[in-house]
Structure formats: structure tokens, C-alpha cells
């Protein structure tokens, strides 16, 4: 119905502009209906209208610029913002990006449905320009060719992999010379080398390789947000999966159950670990590679962005000889990095530090790290019991998941050991309630706890394109932002530039809610006080909630109000 309406409008335009006679228009409409082709293509094909005349008429009609695609060369990085399927479906071709605006060539610039789809897919504002449909189809076929040339095009964006080596778990090096024989016969080897190298150099935290019915999608997680980077040809799907599984020392014949492994990559003079996870999905196996790059890691707590009182409380808690320090938050909020940083602070020759982790993410010199393996009975609880016979000073437990692990950790904290661990809760006060709900005795929890930190990661504003921004009153009210705060604060955001890839963000910043367990809070824990009561007591003693800490970062221009509202709850 929508197509017929568009054809009628185009026909009226051609008659009004005297581009075609009534008789020829009717012939073209009949041909378009019979061949199920679009009227614009048929008019040009039959020779009734010159395409450039039709394009100029459309430009005048829709008040948008016309473009000559024969004089334009599109950057492959811009092309990847819109998949081939979407480009052919809506007859659109992305041309260039300036800040947050993407210029797109369209045969029908009045197609609001297509523009809305492109906004949603690309996350950019769309500026349409008009182009003849005949020429547009020709260029779409040229740019979105799905032959082997596509592999070369993708690889051309990666750096040369001559300085890449893979190292197995025993540190035996596999030289590039040994891989070179396979590269000519299997371009997938070169593709994987380039993909992993490119991800490391771009500061990616995770690579997602996702098979679907008609395509394979590769996405990077950069600064906590996923973005699509490419769609390798479907014919690469099986080879790509197998290559990664071989590198991670996984069973390539087993495709029905999840598998986990590791890849070690030596890039020039730096070794990067990849944690590999495969998961069977209906069209193959989804692979996620977590990049564990020590080169990008900082264990300096003073650079994390703690507010002064929070940093003082945290430092005092980890310097105590015994007791328990807990770090809470969702997956990917930086809990492990905070714990490793705390361990690095207390890691000296005079102390014996032991950790039980699932998995061991970073190897740290001077710390005895144990990999938890539930399938052979090496659980967190079993590891903890063994630790207590190993004369430890400091113990780190990857996560307190159950009553047994929690009970042993508390006993260790009460018998002269400093215990660090994580828990999955929304904020610091609710951690106490969660521990008591597990079945731990309130008086033991009160006696063992030194401090609880809840944390989140938000994206930092790109300092290259920062600009002032104002928010409507309705937004501030719906986000529960205090009006006095809004009136005195200058808000900032990133406009979007080449350095931040148009996102307006570059890097991440932690938000911290640090609850020191004082004598007053200990009494409330023993009385099994509600979470709200614990929070009020902690705030009265100077604790900053996650939202308050976030608003301080907004005030200093570190992050945007949207990021803080997205990651924290109003209190």
C-alpha cells in the first residue's frame, strides 16, 4: 500500500514537472506493477526520464540536496554503520559522519520509517540526501558485495599482524612463521589475528561473535557500550568459530555444550590474555572473548576517583589486620579490579596472600591464586578451608555465593585474617540484609564487617569535544534530580568527534558508595535493622550514596547526567 502511494506521488511529480507525458507514465506504471519494480527505476529504464532530471525534481520536492554518487567515495568504516540487509531493504547508502549526524543517500527521502530505523540502528541523527534509484542500486551492489573481496576490505582496516604471536598456556611460543603456511589457504587465520589485534589497540573490553540465520555479527564493547563493527561473510562462520576454539584449546567437535578457555596473544612486546566463552545458540555458537590487558590496567587506588572521605575509609579498612571488606555491584562494574588494587596495596614480603577465583583474571606476582573448579570439588568453600591450613594473612574469595562460603569467610575474618570478597547486591546497605538472608548470624556479620563498597562504572565525557548542555524541567523531575542542584550546576556532554568515534564518551569512571561499619551501624546490624534504616545511619555518618557520588562527578564535568541516572537509583 505504502509502495503504491509513493509511486502515485512520484507520478504526480513527474507530470507536474513535465518530465513525462500522461501516456508514457501510464505505460511505466503498468510495467512497474507487472515487474514489481519501483516506478523511478522503470521510468529511467524505459528512457522516458533522464535520471539526473528526476533526481533534481525530487530534491526540489523534498527540499533536500541531491548527490552524485559517481563523485563520492565512501569510507568502509562509515559503510559498516548500516548493514547490507538494511541498506537494500530501505534503499539507503551512508555517506559521511560529522559529529552526531550521519548523511545518508536515499531514493525516497520522505520515507520516515526508514529514517527512524536508521536512527535506532546507528544511534545518530540522520540527514537525508536524494539520489536516483537506478544509480543507488548500482552503488549498493558495489559497496555491499558479499564476495571474498569483503574479507580483504575488512582486513584492510586492521593493522598488519606481522608482530602477532599466540602463546599457549605453558608459555611455549607459536611463531608467526609456523602460521604463515596456513594464512594463504585460510584467510580466516589472518582475519582472527587482525580482529584480536584491532580490539586490543582500540581498548575493547569484550568481543562478541554472534551467528544468525543469514549473517554473522561482530561487536565490540567499548567503555561499557556494545557497537557493531563488521559482518564477516557467512561462509566464514564455521572456520572462524573453529579457529578461535583451536587457539583456546577447546574441543572443536563439541558444539552442543558451553566451553571456556584462554588465548594468550603476544602483540609486539606485550602479552594480552583473552578469556574465551562459547555458547551453543540456534544458528551455531556465540563466542565472547573478554580481553584481559594488564597494559591498560591501573592498580593505583588513588586514581580510581574515590571522594576524599570514601578513599580514607577504604584505605583504613584494607590496612586493618583482620575483618571483612566487601565490594558489591553487578557483573562488569569493576569489582575485581578494585579488589586486585586493594591486594596490590597490601602485597608485601611480610604477608601471605591467598585468593580463590573463578576464573583467575590477572596473574599478580607475590599472590597465591587458586582457580575454583566445582566439577572436581574445588569450590570456594573447599578452597577457603584449605587456605586456613596454609598460614594466610590475607584471603580473597572471588564471590560469596552461599551460606557455606559466607560462614567460613566470616570465621576467617573473626580469627585474625583480613578477608576480601564480592557480592551481587544493588547498594552497600542491602549487602547486610543479603548476608543475613543467606542464613549468616547477625552478630557474626556485625563483628566481622569492616567496610562495604558498592560501585558502578559510567562513561567519561570525551575531553576533546565537551560542550555545555541544558536539560528540560520535566527530565530533571522524572530523574529525581534536586532542583537546587540543577540550578547551580553547569552540565556538560560530548558533542561527538573522531577521537571518541562520534559517541561523545571516552574512557570510564567509577562511582563508589563506601559504607564504613561504625559501632552505631554494628548495633543496627545486630538488631536486624531494615536496609533503609542502615542507609540513613550511614548517610548521617558521611556516606555518599551512588547517586550523590555520581552527581559530584557530573558537577566536575567528568560524566553526563544521563550516565548517572542510567546507572544509579534516586535515594
XYZ file of C-alpha atoms in Angstrom, residues 1-567:
567
model
C 0.000 0.000 0.000
C 2.811 2.374 1.012
C 4.700 1.498 -2.219
C 1.635 2.297 -4.390
C 1.198 5.630 -2.595
C 4.857 6.515 -3.190
C 4.536 5.557 -6.894
C 1.436 7.746 -7.269
C 3.260 10.694 -5.675
C 6.276 10.202 -7.957
C 3.965 10.012 -10.990
C 2.244 13.255 -9.990
C 5.624 14.926 -9.523
C 6.814 13.829 -12.986
C 3.635 15.170 -14.613
C 3.796 18.452 -12.692
C 7.451 18.973 -13.653
C 6.607 17.982 -17.274
C 9.248 15.243 -17.187
C 6.948 12.644 -18.765
C 3.703 12.546 -20.728
C 0.475 11.066 -19.297
C 0.632 8.216 -21.833
C 4.228 7.262 -21.008
C 3.505 7.499 -17.271
C 0.637 5.012 -17.607
C 2.891 2.625 -19.572
C 5.576 2.913 -16.878
C 3.013 2.317 -14.085
C 1.735 -0.809 -15.866
C 5.317 -2.085 -16.338
C 6.120 -1.334 -12.662
C 3.060 -3.305 -11.492
C 3.788 -6.264 -13.773
C 7.506 -6.474 -12.955
C 7.001 -5.464 -9.274
C 9.712 -2.868 -9.790
C 9.675 0.710 -8.494
C 8.384 3.443 -10.773
C 11.573 5.526 -10.704
C 13.691 2.606 -11.947
C 11.150 1.769 -14.691
C 10.946 5.392 -15.949
C 14.747 5.552 -16.296
C 14.990 2.031 -17.745
C 12.364 2.766 -20.427
C 14.144 6.008 -21.324
C 11.147 8.230 -20.502
C 13.110 10.306 -17.971
C 16.782 11.143 -17.507
C 17.805 10.082 -14.015
C 19.575 13.338 -13.150
C 16.405 15.310 -14.117
C 14.314 13.053 -11.866
C 16.809 13.448 -9.004
C 16.761 17.271 -9.295
C 12.946 17.249 -9.265
C 12.907 15.066 -6.149
C 15.449 17.376 -4.474
C 13.188 20.392 -5.146
C 10.104 18.483 -3.987
C 11.582 17.307 -0.674
C 13.865 20.343 -0.151
C 16.945 18.173 0.386
C 20.264 18.270 -1.507
C 20.912 15.898 -4.420
C 24.166 13.946 -4.611
C 26.172 12.437 -7.470
C 27.368 9.066 -6.153
C 29.865 8.671 -9.002
C 31.883 11.512 -7.441
C 31.714 10.144 -3.882
C 33.945 7.523 -2.245
C 32.513 6.052 0.958
C 34.820 5.131 3.855
C 34.430 1.396 4.776
C 34.063 2.409 8.451
C 31.015 4.518 7.550
C 29.584 1.662 5.453
C 29.699 -0.654 8.468
C 27.314 1.602 10.375
C 24.490 0.222 8.185
C 24.324 -3.468 7.275
C 23.805 -4.594 3.674
C 20.379 -6.042 4.515
C 19.141 -2.718 5.901
C 20.715 -0.744 3.034
C 18.943 -2.838 0.348
C 15.677 -3.026 2.301
C 15.329 0.771 2.639
C 17.462 1.738 -0.401
C 19.879 3.849 1.613
C 23.641 4.382 1.484
C 25.560 6.018 4.383
C 27.961 8.638 3.013
C 29.692 10.520 5.831
C 29.538 11.272 9.541
C 30.056 14.685 11.137
C 29.775 14.637 14.935
C 26.444 13.012 15.781
C 24.954 13.450 12.277
C 25.072 10.745 9.599
C 24.429 11.811 5.990
C 22.536 9.118 4.073
C 21.722 8.899 0.348
C 18.095 7.828 -0.195
C 15.888 7.193 -3.200
C 12.875 8.359 -1.172
C 13.876 10.949 1.461
C 10.239 11.152 2.670
C 10.386 7.563 3.995
C 10.149 8.397 7.715
C 10.039 4.689 8.651
C 13.455 4.142 7.054
C 14.877 7.256 8.770
C 13.566 6.092 12.168
C 15.079 2.623 11.598
C 18.453 4.153 10.741
C 18.355 6.388 13.850
C 17.700 3.346 16.024
C 20.371 1.166 14.387
C 23.162 3.754 14.150
C 22.354 5.958 17.196
C 22.984 9.035 15.014
C 20.811 11.874 13.739
C 20.027 11.195 10.056
C 20.460 13.839 7.323
C 18.941 12.520 4.052
C 20.163 13.500 0.579
C 18.391 12.363 -2.567
C 19.848 10.162 -5.303
C 18.422 8.381 -8.315
C 17.257 4.852 -7.521
C 18.924 3.285 -10.565
C 22.325 4.740 -9.596
C 21.753 3.969 -5.898
C 21.114 0.259 -6.578
C 24.272 0.103 -8.705
C 26.377 1.597 -5.900
C 24.744 -0.554 -3.215
C 25.773 -3.667 -5.156
C 29.286 -2.241 -5.493
C 29.714 -1.344 -1.801
C 27.844 -4.255 -0.195
C 29.351 -7.013 -2.329
C 29.402 -10.258 -0.284
C 32.225 -11.980 -2.167
C 35.732 -12.750 -0.911
C 36.610 -9.097 -1.560
C 34.733 -8.349 1.639
C 37.327 -10.250 3.656
C 40.099 -8.175 2.106
C 38.119 -4.999 2.816
C 37.665 -5.935 6.478
C 41.318 -6.920 6.810
C 42.423 -3.651 5.232
C 41.132 -1.836 8.350
C 43.247 -3.985 10.649
C 46.924 -3.404 11.239
C 49.499 -5.757 9.791
C 49.688 -8.858 12.012
C 53.412 -9.446 11.484
C 54.079 -8.670 15.156
C 51.412 -11.054 16.497
C 52.163 -14.380 18.141
C 49.922 -16.768 20.040
C 51.322 -18.309 23.204
C 49.863 -21.462 24.734
C 49.176 -21.994 28.436
C 52.665 -23.412 29.048
C 54.238 -20.255 27.569
C 55.562 -22.135 24.530
C 55.585 -19.712 21.641
C 53.883 -20.483 18.340
C 55.833 -18.456 15.825
C 54.231 -16.475 13.043
C 56.419 -18.414 10.571
C 54.645 -21.643 11.556
C 51.254 -19.989 10.989
C 52.277 -18.402 7.679
C 51.733 -21.600 5.671
C 48.070 -21.667 6.732
C 47.381 -17.992 6.040
C 47.245 -18.299 2.243
C 44.983 -21.356 2.381
C 42.820 -19.976 5.201
C 42.208 -16.216 5.218
C 40.293 -16.747 8.450
C 43.641 -17.092 10.295
C 44.703 -13.652 9.166
C 41.225 -12.324 9.908
C 41.338 -13.561 13.545
C 44.860 -12.153 14.028
C 43.676 -8.792 12.739
C 40.452 -8.863 14.779
C 42.208 -9.576 18.088
C 44.953 -7.029 17.431
C 42.489 -4.338 16.365
C 40.387 -4.911 19.507
C 43.397 -4.629 21.832
C 44.623 -1.406 20.193
C 41.148 0.153 20.377
C 40.803 -0.521 24.109
C 37.934 -3.016 23.702
C 36.875 -4.974 26.812
C 34.872 -7.751 25.063
C 34.469 -9.110 21.527
C 31.101 -10.711 20.662
C 30.889 -13.001 17.616
C 27.235 -13.868 17.007
C 25.863 -16.247 14.341
C 22.380 -15.616 12.960
C 20.374 -17.305 10.223
C 21.727 -15.178 7.369
C 24.681 -13.309 8.837
C 27.497 -13.294 11.368
C 27.790 -10.160 13.501
C 30.926 -8.951 15.306
C 30.506 -6.388 18.084
C 32.984 -4.657 20.403
C 32.221 -3.483 23.929
C 33.972 -0.136 24.280
C 33.579 1.867 27.512
C 30.748 -0.427 28.553
C 28.636 0.014 25.385
C 28.362 -2.531 22.563
C 28.853 -1.352 18.995
C 28.712 -3.355 15.774
C 31.975 -3.258 13.842
C 31.578 -5.723 10.982
C 29.673 -8.593 9.426
C 32.051 -11.245 8.042
C 30.733 -13.346 5.119
C 28.517 -16.294 6.150
C 30.965 -18.733 4.541
C 33.489 -17.804 7.274
C 31.174 -18.798 10.142
C 32.343 -22.379 10.761
C 36.039 -21.644 10.089
C 36.005 -18.578 12.316
C 34.477 -20.497 15.242
C 36.869 -23.438 14.792
C 39.934 -21.188 14.592
C 39.120 -19.475 17.899
C 38.381 -22.832 19.565
C 41.732 -24.224 18.373
C 43.583 -21.196 19.770
C 41.723 -21.534 23.105
C 42.471 -25.280 23.221
C 38.768 -26.228 23.150
C 37.104 -29.272 21.608
C 36.112 -28.245 18.059
C 33.965 -31.374 17.615
C 31.751 -30.499 20.615
C 29.138 -27.953 19.592
C 26.297 -28.832 21.998
C 27.628 -27.577 25.351
C 29.269 -24.339 26.514
C 33.072 -24.327 26.729
C 35.596 -21.980 28.360
C 39.244 -21.429 27.520
C 42.018 -18.863 27.240
C 44.141 -17.403 24.454
C 47.499 -15.708 25.031
C 48.482 -13.157 22.414
C 51.895 -11.536 22.220
C 51.491 -8.209 20.470
C 54.921 -6.681 19.859
C 56.398 -6.567 23.392
C 53.166 -7.011 25.309
C 51.231 -10.141 26.273
C 47.424 -9.956 26.368
C 45.111 -12.676 27.709
C 41.697 -13.411 26.192
C 39.129 -15.337 28.215
C 37.048 -17.301 25.690
C 33.477 -18.477 26.267
C 31.422 -20.400 23.686
C 27.660 -20.914 23.932
C 25.502 -23.045 21.590
C 22.712 -20.932 20.034
C 20.194 -21.965 17.388
C 22.358 -20.937 14.414
C 25.784 -22.033 15.676
C 27.964 -20.993 18.594
C 28.151 -17.496 20.044
C 31.681 -16.617 21.150
C 32.598 -13.922 23.646
C 36.248 -13.010 24.207
C 36.986 -10.968 27.359
C 40.233 -9.029 26.899
C 42.438 -9.068 29.994
C 45.094 -6.497 29.161
C 47.468 -5.729 32.034
C 48.889 -2.868 29.997
C 45.604 -0.943 30.322
C 45.123 -1.828 33.990
C 45.813 0.505 36.860
C 46.038 -0.822 40.408
C 46.542 2.673 41.866
C 43.518 3.244 44.124
C 44.224 6.978 44.302
C 43.359 7.254 40.573
C 40.006 5.476 40.826
C 38.022 8.611 41.638
C 37.032 7.948 45.263
C 35.816 11.064 47.093
C 38.211 12.050 49.966
C 36.253 10.538 52.911
C 35.392 7.374 50.939
C 39.062 6.868 49.974
C 40.193 7.387 53.603
C 37.613 4.870 54.907
C 38.530 2.297 52.237
C 42.283 2.597 52.867
C 41.808 2.259 56.633
C 39.650 -0.872 56.174
C 42.170 -2.721 53.963
C 45.050 -1.774 56.253
C 43.404 -3.449 59.269
C 44.953 -6.818 60.238
C 41.619 -8.648 60.326
C 37.943 -8.280 59.418
C 35.997 -8.360 56.159
C 35.876 -5.882 53.252
C 33.154 -6.491 50.641
C 32.829 -4.976 47.154
C 29.370 -5.237 45.564
C 27.779 -4.432 42.238
C 26.555 -6.072 39.005
C 28.729 -8.022 36.568
C 31.159 -5.730 34.743
C 31.119 -2.959 37.359
C 34.850 -3.269 38.133
C 34.639 -5.220 41.426
C 37.571 -7.498 40.577
C 39.795 -4.552 39.600
C 39.015 -2.819 42.916
C 39.892 -5.991 44.866
C 43.121 -6.549 42.918
C 44.047 -2.915 43.576
C 43.424 -3.399 47.305
C 45.576 -6.558 47.267
C 48.365 -4.720 45.400
C 48.310 -2.084 48.144
C 48.879 -4.672 50.900
C 51.098 -7.060 48.878
C 54.462 -7.058 50.697
C 57.079 -9.677 51.542
C 55.801 -9.848 55.132
C 52.295 -11.166 54.325
C 50.906 -14.364 52.819
C 48.038 -13.534 50.417
C 45.810 -16.299 49.020
C 42.934 -15.924 46.553
C 40.182 -18.275 45.314
C 38.847 -17.064 41.966
C 36.502 -18.235 39.219
C 38.215 -17.571 36.859
C 41.652 -16.136 37.682
C 41.581 -12.977 35.553
C 45.013 -11.445 36.171
C 48.168 -13.120 37.430
C 49.769 -10.962 40.130
C 53.303 -11.605 41.355
C 53.533 -12.375 45.074
C 49.919 -13.584 45.435
C 48.960 -17.271 45.587
C 45.975 -17.575 43.238
C 43.761 -20.681 43.146
C 41.321 -21.484 40.328
C 37.945 -22.677 41.601
C 36.741 -25.787 39.738
C 33.392 -27.026 41.007
C 33.392 -30.091 38.726
C 36.239 -31.651 40.736
C 35.058 -30.440 44.142
C 37.349 -27.398 44.361
C 34.585 -24.953 45.360
C 35.034 -21.568 47.063
C 34.252 -23.245 50.401
C 36.758 -26.081 49.804
C 39.465 -23.584 48.788
C 38.789 -21.477 51.904
C 39.118 -24.485 54.198
C 42.455 -25.358 52.594
C 43.646 -21.729 52.879
C 43.160 -21.724 56.645
C 45.736 -24.528 56.874
C 48.215 -22.527 54.755
C 49.018 -19.825 57.353
C 47.442 -16.895 55.433
C 47.356 -13.241 56.478
C 45.005 -12.020 53.752
C 42.371 -14.062 51.900
C 40.386 -13.035 48.818
C 37.284 -15.028 47.869
C 36.051 -14.338 44.331
C 32.403 -14.315 45.416
C 30.295 -15.264 48.432
C 27.568 -17.308 46.753
C 26.156 -19.436 49.558
C 25.881 -19.938 53.307
C 28.824 -22.359 53.486
C 31.279 -19.956 51.790
C 29.939 -16.998 53.783
C 30.228 -18.895 57.078
C 33.871 -19.880 56.526
C 34.769 -16.348 55.311
C 33.258 -14.791 58.448
C 35.054 -17.287 60.714
C 38.327 -16.415 58.976
C 37.636 -12.682 59.457
C 36.918 -13.271 63.169
C 40.098 -15.292 63.738
C 42.745 -12.784 62.718
C 42.573 -12.768 58.889
C 41.734 -9.919 56.517
C 39.095 -11.265 54.104
C 38.167 -9.524 50.839
C 35.269 -10.675 48.687
C 32.431 -9.661 46.344
C 28.663 -9.992 46.479
C 25.933 -9.223 43.943
C 23.729 -6.557 45.542
C 22.379 -3.176 44.433
C 23.977 -0.986 47.098
C 26.109 -1.135 50.264
C 23.348 -1.243 52.966
C 21.384 -4.027 51.211
C 24.533 -6.221 51.358
C 23.992 -6.669 55.102
C 20.380 -7.757 54.541
C 21.520 -10.189 51.812
C 24.083 -11.826 54.132
C 21.522 -12.287 56.907
C 19.029 -13.692 54.346
C 21.680 -16.290 53.398
C 21.452 -17.583 56.954
C 24.508 -15.902 58.496
C 24.063 -14.832 62.138
C 23.585 -11.033 62.527
C 26.069 -10.805 65.435
C 28.753 -12.584 63.353
C 28.082 -10.287 60.370
C 28.276 -7.207 62.632
C 31.518 -8.369 64.266
C 33.277 -9.383 61.018
C 32.451 -6.472 58.678
C 34.914 -3.586 58.378
C 33.519 -1.910 55.264
C 31.227 -2.406 52.254
C 31.738 -0.683 48.896
C 29.098 -0.639 46.161
C 30.261 0.529 42.753
C 29.211 1.243 39.171
C 31.081 2.272 36.026
C 29.927 5.242 33.945
C 31.366 6.594 30.712
C 33.581 9.705 30.862
C 32.881 12.706 28.647
C 35.346 12.985 25.741
C 37.520 15.976 26.661
C 38.157 16.781 23.001
C 34.528 17.675 22.194
C 32.955 18.643 25.517
C 30.163 21.247 25.409
C 27.571 22.713 27.778
C 24.061 21.282 27.697
C 20.759 22.117 29.398
C 18.018 19.685 30.426
C 14.263 20.362 30.396
C 12.485 20.662 33.735
C 10.424 17.517 33.019
C 13.570 15.388 32.625
C 15.093 16.666 35.868
C 11.864 15.975 37.760
C 11.393 12.477 36.302
C 15.024 11.624 37.174
C 14.513 12.980 40.735
C 17.354 15.496 40.401
C 17.156 18.129 43.205
C 16.197 21.459 41.622
C 18.657 23.467 43.741
C 21.455 21.187 42.447
C 20.247 21.624 38.840
C 20.167 25.433 39.158
C 23.718 25.754 40.480
C 25.324 23.130 38.192
C 26.664 23.590 34.658
C 26.010 20.321 32.774
C 28.304 19.002 30.033
C 28.244 16.333 27.336
C 30.425 15.232 24.428
C 29.395 16.597 21.037
C 30.942 13.610 19.223
C 34.241 13.683 17.328
C 36.714 11.385 15.586
C 38.642 10.739 18.807
C 35.559 9.272 20.539
C 34.149 7.737 17.344
C 31.149 10.077 17.484
C 29.866 8.750 20.829
C 30.767 11.767 22.975
C 32.382 9.453 25.548
C 35.937 8.229 26.051
C 37.030 6.046 28.977
C 35.173 5.096 32.142
C 34.860 6.376 35.683
C 33.861 4.543 38.871
C 31.058 5.658 41.190
C 31.528 4.464 44.779
C 29.230 4.093 47.791
C 31.566 3.343 50.714
C 29.903 2.299 53.989
C 32.329 2.049 56.896
C 30.852 -0.186 59.622
C 30.922 2.017 62.719
C 29.806 0.991 66.239
C 26.391 2.583 65.586
C 25.904 0.566 62.377
C 27.094 -2.620 64.139
C 24.294 -2.175 66.699
C 21.727 -1.757 63.908
C 23.023 -4.920 62.153
C 22.658 -6.923 65.384
C 19.100 -5.605 65.709
C 18.439 -6.778 62.097
C 17.516 -3.219 61.083
C 15.918 -2.668 57.660
C 18.039 -1.590 54.682
C 16.573 1.951 54.680
C 17.450 2.381 58.365
C 21.042 1.257 57.731
C 21.284 3.667 54.774
C 20.016 6.631 56.795
C 22.516 5.892 59.576
C 25.411 5.561 57.093
C 24.462 8.794 55.260
C 24.248 10.647 58.594
C 27.841 9.487 59.242
C 29.030 10.926 55.924
C 28.497 8.081 53.402
C 27.840 9.246 49.836
C 25.227 7.157 48.009
C 25.948 6.056 44.423
C 23.602 8.784 43.107
C 25.236 11.515 45.240
C 28.734 10.394 44.215
C 27.606 10.414 40.579
C 26.184 13.934 40.851
C 29.531 15.136 42.222
C 31.221 13.673 39.110
C 28.623 15.432 36.909
C 29.326 18.721 38.727
C 33.026 18.377 37.893
C 32.292 17.643 34.211
C 33.623 14.073 34.406
C 30.454 12.356 33.140
C 26.960 13.212 31.905
C 23.730 13.346 33.871
C 22.267 10.628 31.584
C 25.020 8.169 32.558
C 24.481 8.746 36.292
C 20.678 8.454 36.003
C 21.071 5.247 33.966
C 23.409 3.563 36.460
